Amino acid sequence: RMVDTIYWTIKTNQLYKNDIMMLDMIATADWKRPFYFAAENSVAHCFNVDSFCILEGWIYKLLPVKADPADFIPGMGGVDGSGSYDLIINKFKWGNLADPHVYVDPESLNNSLRAKTNILRTAQALIGQKRYSDAIRLMDAYFQHFPESKFPYDMFDSPMAEMYYECGQPAKANQILLKITDIYNQDLDYYYSFSKEYREGFDKDIQQALGTIRHMSILAERFHQKALQTKIDSIFNIKIKSY
């Protein structure tokens, strides 16, 4: 039981007073009011809190039962697909990130990765429920509110392409793979513009870019996009020879 686990944690571990207060509050609150965490790993040192947390929109709700194994990721908890979808699509109020006149500072850009991750996990949960149209609408909403002009594509967008394929939207998926390939291809042009002496400093970046382009080809092959695969393979072969 969670309560037994919490009290065992308090008794056997060196914890700060705020940790003890939080754990005691969970153990004695009798679930009359919900508990939410912005990030469940903030108390992961206390007990296996991730096993009892589910993603609900942008935050994690603590429950007295373990998360569904089908949606559970260690360190990230489970997912409430229906609840998260309803919040994101029907209840969220979006600001001005998509406004071309609004500047997105580096810190906000970094924090956007959490929004992308949460959208991905919710879409995956919806696909698991065979709610393909809802998953498509959710991913479309992400690209609407987090436009490429402000949030450039990277390798972490490739799962979006996979899910578009799974939802029967190959055109949208192909567009993502092409954009990711083009971005990393341009990165390689930049790295290769340096002499061999200085290029060595970019070796890890070069390998990552080559690996990402290769991964785009593998995805295209996996989802039977032969023409796209051929195009990406052509780019990869040119760049690998230059390496």
XYZ file of C-alpha atoms in Angstrom:
243
model
C 0.000 0.000 0.000
C 1.143 3.533 -0.749
C 0.642 4.700 2.846
C 2.836 1.902 4.193
C 5.470 2.734 1.602
C 5.416 6.415 2.550
C 5.793 5.802 6.279
C 8.550 3.266 5.640
C 10.304 5.911 3.535
C 10.034 8.481 6.330
C 11.355 6.010 8.894
C 14.286 4.608 6.928
C 15.572 7.575 4.888
C 17.290 10.850 5.558
C 14.737 13.394 4.353
C 14.347 17.147 4.587
C 11.496 18.558 6.655
C 9.594 19.635 3.551
C 9.794 16.067 2.211
C 8.420 14.650 5.464
C 5.638 17.225 5.498
C 4.647 16.407 1.921
C 4.728 12.634 2.494
C 2.711 12.890 5.700
C 0.158 15.092 3.953
C -0.303 12.491 1.214
C -0.590 9.669 3.743
C -3.194 11.395 5.920
C -5.271 13.484 3.481
C -7.611 10.565 2.713
C -7.745 11.630 -0.973
C -10.421 14.257 -0.332
C -8.500 16.743 -2.466
C -6.301 15.966 -5.486
C -2.509 16.179 -5.454
C -0.684 17.511 -8.491
C 2.993 17.793 -9.392
C 4.510 19.972 -12.085
C 7.210 17.310 -12.334
C 6.899 14.076 -10.430
C 10.672 13.623 -10.275
C 10.820 16.448 -7.733
C 9.897 13.885 -5.058
C 11.269 10.777 -6.758
C 13.945 10.490 -4.080
C 11.209 9.889 -1.493
C 9.355 6.936 -3.015
C 8.344 5.532 -6.400
C 5.935 8.397 -6.983
C 6.052 7.936 -10.765
C 4.174 4.640 -10.407
C 1.206 6.517 -8.925
C 1.227 9.587 -11.202
C -0.629 10.128 -14.462
C -0.158 12.916 -16.936
C -3.171 15.210 -17.035
C -2.578 17.979 -19.540
C 0.682 19.654 -18.541
C 0.905 18.284 -14.984
C 0.872 15.006 -13.055
C -1.981 13.847 -10.853
C -1.161 11.595 -7.918
C -3.534 8.651 -7.480
C -3.816 5.933 -4.801
C -3.495 3.264 -7.526
C -0.656 2.490 -9.882
C -0.598 3.846 -13.407
C -1.722 1.642 -16.282
C 1.334 -0.334 -17.502
C 0.243 0.268 -21.115
C 1.016 4.001 -20.809
C 3.609 3.918 -18.034
C 7.182 5.123 -18.543
C 9.578 4.851 -15.583
C 10.306 8.318 -14.264
C 7.412 9.823 -16.237
C 4.343 8.014 -14.893
C 1.218 7.080 -16.826
C -1.151 9.079 -19.024
C -4.792 10.059 -18.783
C -5.393 10.186 -22.532
C -9.027 11.283 -22.409
C -8.541 13.848 -19.645
C -5.423 15.321 -21.226
C -7.082 15.559 -24.639
C -10.078 17.371 -23.182
C -7.865 19.849 -21.346
C -5.565 20.596 -24.268
C -8.213 20.833 -26.981
C -11.237 22.195 -25.146
C -10.039 24.043 -22.058
C -6.524 25.401 -22.562
C -6.218 29.113 -23.300
C -3.291 29.694 -25.624
C -1.120 32.785 -25.531
C 0.876 34.444 -28.282
C 3.594 31.921 -29.073
C 2.342 31.633 -32.649
C 2.300 35.420 -33.131
C 5.179 36.284 -35.520
C 5.796 39.499 -33.567
C 6.381 37.674 -30.269
C 9.938 36.701 -29.340
C 10.483 33.279 -27.765
C 13.425 33.540 -25.375
C 15.893 30.613 -25.006
C 14.460 29.524 -21.649
C 10.934 29.318 -23.053
C 12.297 27.460 -26.059
C 13.896 24.879 -23.782
C 10.718 24.533 -21.726
C 8.706 23.818 -24.878
C 10.206 20.333 -24.908
C 7.919 19.414 -22.011
C 4.861 20.517 -23.982
C 6.017 18.467 -26.966
C 6.606 15.420 -24.771
C 3.180 15.706 -23.155
C 1.452 16.058 -26.521
C 3.341 13.015 -27.788
C 2.418 10.880 -24.822
C -1.232 11.909 -24.958
C -1.403 11.195 -28.692
C 0.191 7.799 -28.134
C -2.409 7.002 -25.467
C -5.215 8.025 -27.846
C -3.811 5.846 -30.613
C -3.705 2.986 -28.127
C -7.445 3.575 -27.667
C -7.889 3.663 -31.484
C -8.976 7.310 -31.293
C -7.038 8.213 -34.412
C -8.972 11.362 -35.354
C -8.457 12.761 -31.842
C -4.733 11.993 -32.010
C -4.508 13.809 -35.359
C -6.367 16.816 -33.979
C -4.058 16.916 -30.968
C -0.873 16.823 -33.051
C -2.263 19.415 -35.456
C -2.950 21.649 -32.451
C 0.663 21.301 -31.324
C 2.044 22.475 -34.671
C -0.502 25.298 -34.734
C 0.430 26.658 -31.315
C 4.141 25.810 -31.518
C 4.914 26.784 -35.143
C 8.115 25.745 -36.864
C 9.118 29.385 -37.295
C 9.485 29.652 -33.504
C 10.204 26.036 -32.567
C 12.425 24.485 -35.253
C 12.040 20.805 -36.035
C 14.547 18.379 -34.570
C 14.947 14.630 -34.115
C 12.427 14.700 -31.249
C 9.678 15.470 -33.776
C 10.127 12.120 -35.515
C 7.666 10.336 -33.154
C 5.025 12.790 -34.436
C 5.706 11.516 -37.945
C 5.366 7.912 -36.781
C 2.003 8.659 -35.198
C 0.753 10.504 -38.266
C 1.614 7.400 -40.280
C -0.236 5.217 -37.793
C -3.256 7.518 -38.060
C -3.347 7.316 -41.852
C -1.832 10.747 -42.533
C 1.294 9.967 -44.622
C 1.461 13.431 -46.227
C 1.855 15.121 -42.847
C 4.355 12.511 -41.728
C 6.417 12.828 -44.912
C 6.556 16.597 -44.476
C 8.031 16.194 -40.996
C 10.667 13.693 -42.144
C 11.673 15.936 -45.034
C 11.988 19.001 -42.821
C 14.058 17.175 -40.222
C 16.296 15.777 -42.965
C 16.740 19.214 -44.504
C 17.641 20.829 -41.178
C 20.303 18.252 -40.332
C 21.569 18.315 -43.919
C 22.128 22.064 -43.597
C 23.826 21.501 -40.251
C 26.229 19.091 -41.947
C 26.965 21.665 -44.660
C 27.974 24.044 -41.889
C 30.174 21.499 -40.092
C 31.828 20.447 -43.360
C 32.639 24.068 -44.191
C 35.443 23.959 -41.632
C 38.884 22.604 -42.279
C 39.681 19.137 -40.933
C 41.548 20.649 -37.993
C 38.486 22.494 -36.707
C 35.888 20.044 -37.951
C 36.973 17.503 -35.328
C 35.368 19.709 -32.699
C 31.996 19.012 -34.315
C 32.480 15.261 -34.582
C 29.679 14.336 -32.165
C 27.317 16.791 -33.848
C 28.203 15.355 -37.252
C 27.555 11.810 -36.099
C 24.247 12.832 -34.544
C 23.155 14.595 -37.738
C 24.105 11.601 -39.877
C 22.333 9.253 -37.482
C 19.201 11.392 -37.547
C 19.063 11.472 -41.344
C 19.560 7.718 -41.422
C 16.735 7.312 -38.926
C 14.440 9.354 -41.180
C 15.206 6.923 -43.996
C 14.424 3.949 -41.768
C 11.064 5.468 -40.824
C 10.226 6.117 -44.460
C 11.051 2.505 -45.302
C 9.086 1.182 -42.336
C 5.947 2.973 -43.477
C 6.415 2.088 -47.159
C 7.284 5.573 -48.418
C 9.656 4.416 -51.147
C 10.071 7.719 -52.990
C 10.787 9.565 -49.759
C 13.224 6.890 -48.629
C 15.128 7.141 -51.903
C 15.391 10.919 -51.571
C 16.636 10.762 -47.977
C 19.083 7.956 -48.811
C 20.537 10.094 -51.588
C 21.200 12.929 -49.139
C 22.640 10.540 -46.569
C 25.002 8.878 -49.042
C 26.396 12.231 -50.191
C 26.973 13.392 -46.628
C 28.494 10.134 -45.390
C 31.008 10.209 -48.245
C 31.965 13.757 -47.314
C 32.501 12.617 -43.718
